[in-house]
Structure formats: structure tokens, C-alpha cells
Amino acid sequence: MGVDINILTEYINSFGFYAPAIAFILFTCQAIFPVFPFIILAATGGILFGAKVGFLLAWLGALLGASIAFWCCRMWGTTKYIKLLESRYGYNFQTTDASIAFLTVILIRVFPVVPTPLINIGAALGGMSFKSFFFSSAIGKIPTAFLYTTLGLSLFNTQDLRYAFTIIGAILVLLVVGKYIVKKNTLRSLTK
């Protein structure tokens, strides 16, 4: 089931004065339960609110949603789930060094190759401090929130195709490089 960006734009815009609040709530919910891609919502934010406000809504909403998911996993996560993650991915999240966890969360937020819920769950159940999780997520979410919001703005408002293709190229480079870095670091940490 795909999400039509025009329908989403019309829906959020139909709330008039409250449209930014609705968008913020949707960004928060998307970070907890990603039923549609962040890029679609961020592009919609760019279309409706411009680059600055759209970026802030995307970034702050994603941070709030990630924080809520982190605390829910921390409160209700049990050793059963920790063992499940360990058996499924072959890695004990609880033995990760704090500085490595901080940099890892930044990397996997900057290069979105790992689903957001897995990042939140892994950090919460792995014993990462909330402060470290929050700041690494805040830093790591900046590039994608900015790129996706700007992409929406350039594709649907300015019709500047050269700029839009530059943004799309930057996103593709982020994904390819990110996948390589995450894969390389995962293999390195598993062989230690």
C-alpha cells in the first residue's frame, strides 16, 4: 500500500491553522510506528511549510517519537526480547561500549539502512543511556530530515529539476555509503 504525497499534503493542509501540529504528531507517530516512509512525510512537510519549518517539524517530531519508543522499550523490554534480538542478529546489544553505541546510532541515523524501530529497540534494550541515545539521534537525524524536506520543497514547489536531482543523488550516495559503512562496522564488531 503506497502513500500518495498529494493526498497526504491535502489531508494535513485541511487542518488549516493546526496543520503544523498535525504534521508534528504524524512525524512523532511515524518514528514509533513507521506505517509510511519518513521521506514522504518529510517531503510533505517541505511542500507545506517550507524548508526551515518543515525541517524542524520533521526533526523534532522524529526525535520525540524515537524518545517515546526508547522509553517504552526500556520500561517494557524484558530479557526475553534481549535474548530474541541476540539470537536473531547474533550480537549481544548489552555488551556494546558506550562510545561505540553513540557513534553507531549517529551512523545508522545518517545512513538510513536500518529501520528506525530496530535502532530504538536496540539502544533501549542494549542499555544505552537516554542522554547518549537522544543526542546521537539528534545529530544523526539532521541530514535525512534536511534532505527529505528540501527534496519535497524542490520537487513540488520550485520545479527546479537540477536541484531536485542533486538532492536525490545525495540521498542515494548516503544510502550506498551508509550500507557499506554499517556492513563493514557490523562485520568488524562481530569478529572481535
GROMACS .gro file of C-alpha atoms in nm:
model
  192
    1MET     CA    1   0.000   0.000   0.000
    2GLY     CA    2   0.158   0.325  -0.115
    3VAL     CA    3   0.105   0.669   0.029
    4ASP     CA    4   0.016   0.939  -0.222
    5ILE     CA    5   0.206   1.256  -0.136
    6ASN     CA    6  -0.069   1.475  -0.282
    7ILE     CA    7  -0.335   1.315  -0.064
    8LEU     CA    8  -0.114   1.344   0.244
    9THR     CA    9  -0.043   1.710   0.162
   10GLU     CA   10  -0.414   1.785   0.119
   11TYR     CA   11  -0.501   1.598   0.438
   12ILE     CA   12  -0.251   1.784   0.656
   13ASN     CA   13  -0.332   2.116   0.490
   14SER     CA   14  -0.705   2.064   0.559
   15PHE     CA   15  -0.636   2.133   0.928
   16GLY     CA   16  -0.556   2.494   0.844
   17PHE     CA   17  -0.400   2.672   1.142
   18TYR     CA   18  -0.342   2.337   1.315
   19ALA     CA   19  -0.164   2.179   1.017
   20PRO     CA   20   0.186   2.216   1.169
   21ALA     CA   21   0.068   2.049   1.492
   22ILE     CA   22  -0.089   1.763   1.294
   23ALA     CA   23   0.232   1.723   1.092
   24PHE     CA   24   0.435   1.716   1.415
   25ILE     CA   25   0.207   1.446   1.559
   26LEU     CA   26   0.239   1.244   1.237
   27PHE     CA   27   0.621   1.273   1.248
   28THR     CA   28   0.615   1.156   1.610
   29CYS     CA   29   0.386   0.862   1.530
   30GLN     CA   30   0.591   0.772   1.222
   31ALA     CA   31   0.904   0.738   1.437
   32ILE     CA   32   0.720   0.497   1.669
   33PHE     CA   33   0.517   0.302   1.411
   34PRO     CA   34   0.655   0.367   1.061
   35VAL     CA   35   0.347   0.276   0.859
   36PHE     CA   36   0.460   0.504   0.576
   37PRO     CA   37   0.807   0.622   0.475
   38PHE     CA   38   0.968   0.917   0.654
   39ILE     CA   39   1.073   1.059   0.317
   40ILE     CA   40   0.708   1.101   0.209
   41LEU     CA   41   0.612   1.281   0.529
   42ALA     CA   42   0.926   1.498   0.527
   43ALA     CA   43   0.870   1.591   0.162
   44THR     CA   44   0.512   1.685   0.254
   45GLY     CA   45   0.648   1.900   0.536
   46GLY     CA   46   0.874   2.077   0.288
   47ILE     CA   47   0.587   2.136   0.048
   48LEU     CA   48   0.350   2.273   0.312
   49PHE     CA   49   0.577   2.461   0.550
   50GLY     CA   50   0.897   2.536   0.359
   51ALA     CA   51   1.249   2.415   0.427
   52LYS     CA   52   1.303   2.564   0.774
   53VAL     CA   53   0.970   2.489   0.942
   54GLY     CA   54   0.933   2.158   0.756
   55PHE     CA   55   1.280   2.054   0.870
   56LEU     CA   56   1.211   2.149   1.233
   57LEU     CA   57   0.880   1.960   1.235
   58ALA     CA   58   1.044   1.652   1.078
   59TRP     CA   59   1.349   1.659   1.303
   60LEU     CA   60   1.177   1.738   1.633
   61GLY     CA   61   0.884   1.503   1.564
   62ALA     CA   62   1.122   1.218   1.478
   63LEU     CA   63   1.323   1.286   1.796
   64LEU     CA   64   1.013   1.286   2.016
   65GLY     CA   65   0.888   0.964   1.856
   66ALA     CA   66   1.226   0.794   1.892
   67SER     CA   67   1.241   0.905   2.256
   68ILE     CA   68   0.895   0.767   2.330
   69ALA     CA   69   0.982   0.438   2.159
   70PHE     CA   70   1.310   0.422   2.354
   71TRP     CA   71   1.135   0.470   2.689
   72CYS     CA   72   0.857   0.221   2.606
   73CYS     CA   73   1.119  -0.042   2.518
   74ARG     CA   74   1.322   0.043   2.827
   75MET     CA   75   1.015   0.011   3.053
   76TRP     CA   76   0.856  -0.296   2.897
   77GLY     CA   77   1.153  -0.466   2.735
   78THR     CA   78   1.242  -0.790   2.905
   79THR     CA   79   1.530  -1.031   2.893
   80LYS     CA   80   1.309  -1.237   2.663
   81TYR     CA   81   1.330  -0.966   2.394
   82ILE     CA   82   1.700  -0.912   2.454
   83LYS     CA   83   1.763  -1.284   2.400
   84LEU     CA   84   1.542  -1.277   2.089
   85LEU     CA   85   1.745  -0.992   1.937
   86GLU     CA   86   2.069  -1.165   2.033
   87SER     CA   87   1.965  -1.494   1.873
   88ARG     CA   88   1.828  -1.326   1.561
   89TYR     CA   89   2.121  -1.092   1.494
   90GLY     CA   90   2.399  -1.286   1.669
   91TYR     CA   91   2.506  -0.983   1.867
   92ASN     CA   92   2.471  -0.905   2.237
   93PHE     CA   93   2.349  -0.545   2.246
   94GLN     CA   94   2.420  -0.519   2.618
   95THR     CA   95   2.796  -0.556   2.575
   96THR     CA   96   2.835  -0.261   2.339
   97ASP     CA   97   3.078   0.009   2.453
   98ALA     CA   98   2.901   0.343   2.518
   99SER     CA   99   3.119   0.545   2.279
  100ILE     CA  100   3.071   0.287   2.005
  101ALA     CA  101   2.695   0.290   2.065
  102PHE     CA  102   2.687   0.671   2.035
  103LEU     CA  103   2.872   0.670   1.702
  104THR     CA  104   2.677   0.370   1.575
  105VAL     CA  105   2.343   0.542   1.636
  106ILE     CA  106   2.468   0.854   1.457
  107LEU     CA  107   2.585   0.647   1.159
  108ILE     CA  108   2.268   0.443   1.123
  109ARG     CA  109   2.054   0.756   1.154
  110VAL     CA  110   2.262   0.945   0.895
  111PHE     CA  111   2.266   0.646   0.661
  112PRO     CA  112   1.910   0.510   0.689
  113VAL     CA  113   1.973   0.144   0.615
  114VAL     CA  114   1.847   0.012   0.950
  115PRO     CA  115   1.475   0.053   1.028
  116THR     CA  116   1.407   0.318   1.293
  117PRO     CA  117   1.225   0.080   1.531
  118LEU     CA  118   1.528  -0.151   1.541
  119ILE     CA  119   1.754   0.141   1.631
  120ASN     CA  120   1.522   0.247   1.914
  121ILE     CA  121   1.475  -0.108   2.044
  122GLY     CA  122   1.843  -0.200   2.020
  123ALA     CA  123   1.953   0.116   2.203
  124ALA     CA  124   1.691   0.081   2.477
  125LEU     CA  125   1.741  -0.288   2.542
  126GLY     CA  126   2.116  -0.263   2.497
  127GLY     CA  127   2.147  -0.040   2.797
  128MET     CA  128   2.246   0.279   2.614
  129SER     CA  129   2.182   0.585   2.831
  130PHE     CA  130   1.891   0.803   2.724
  131LYS     CA  131   2.117   1.110   2.708
  132SER     CA  132   2.355   0.933   2.470
  133PHE     CA  133   2.064   0.797   2.263
  134PHE     CA  134   1.894   1.135   2.241
  135PHE     CA  135   2.200   1.333   2.135
  136SER     CA  136   2.324   1.071   1.889
  137SER     CA  137   1.975   1.053   1.737
  138ALA     CA  138   1.952   1.434   1.724
  139ILE     CA  139   2.283   1.460   1.538
  140GLY     CA  140   2.217   1.163   1.311
  141LYS     CA  141   1.867   1.269   1.209
  142ILE     CA  142   1.968   1.615   1.084
  143PRO     CA  143   2.090   1.514   0.732
  144THR     CA  144   1.791   1.299   0.636
  145ALA     CA  145   1.536   1.543   0.780
  146PHE     CA  146   1.701   1.827   0.587
  147LEU     CA  147   1.749   1.636   0.261
  148TYR     CA  148   1.399   1.487   0.252
  149THR     CA  149   1.229   1.814   0.345
  150THR     CA  150   1.430   2.003   0.084
  151LEU     CA  151   1.358   1.733  -0.172
  152GLY     CA  152   0.984   1.778  -0.125
  153LEU     CA  153   1.014   2.153  -0.149
  154SER     CA  154   1.224   2.144  -0.466
  155LEU     CA  155   1.023   1.872  -0.642
  156PHE     CA  156   0.677   2.009  -0.581
  157ASN     CA  157   0.713   2.385  -0.533
  158THR     CA  158   1.006   2.524  -0.728
  159GLN     CA  159   1.017   2.274  -1.014
  160ASP     CA  160   1.397   2.313  -1.008
  161LEU     CA  161   1.486   1.973  -1.151
  162ARG     CA  162   1.863   2.018  -1.133
  163TYR     CA  163   1.843   2.090  -0.761
  164ALA     CA  164   1.598   1.803  -0.708
  165PHE     CA  165   1.827   1.558  -0.887
  166THR     CA  166   2.121   1.681  -0.680
  167ILE     CA  167   1.923   1.606  -0.363
  168ILE     CA  168   1.816   1.265  -0.496
  169GLY     CA  169   2.180   1.192  -0.581
  170ALA     CA  170   2.288   1.293  -0.230
  171ILE     CA  171   2.026   1.061  -0.081
  172LEU     CA  172   2.142   0.772  -0.300
  173VAL     CA  173   2.505   0.836  -0.204
  174LEU     CA  174   2.403   0.842   0.164
  175LEU     CA  175   2.225   0.509   0.125
  176VAL     CA  176   2.506   0.335  -0.065
  177VAL     CA  177   2.787   0.467   0.155
  178GLY     CA  178   2.580   0.404   0.466
  179LYS     CA  179   2.507   0.046   0.375
  180TYR     CA  180   2.879  -0.012   0.315
  181ILE     CA  181   2.985   0.153   0.643
  182VAL     CA  182   2.721  -0.023   0.852
  183LYS     CA  183   2.803  -0.359   0.694
  184LYS     CA  184   3.177  -0.305   0.743
  185ASN     CA  185   3.138  -0.196   1.107
  186THR     CA  186   2.897  -0.480   1.181
  187LEU     CA  187   3.140  -0.737   1.044
  188ARG     CA  188   3.427  -0.578   1.236
  189SER     CA  189   3.235  -0.578   1.566
  190LEU     CA  190   3.117  -0.936   1.519
  191THR     CA  191   3.471  -1.063   1.458
  192LYS     CA  192   3.609  -0.904   1.776
   0.00000   0.00000   0.00000
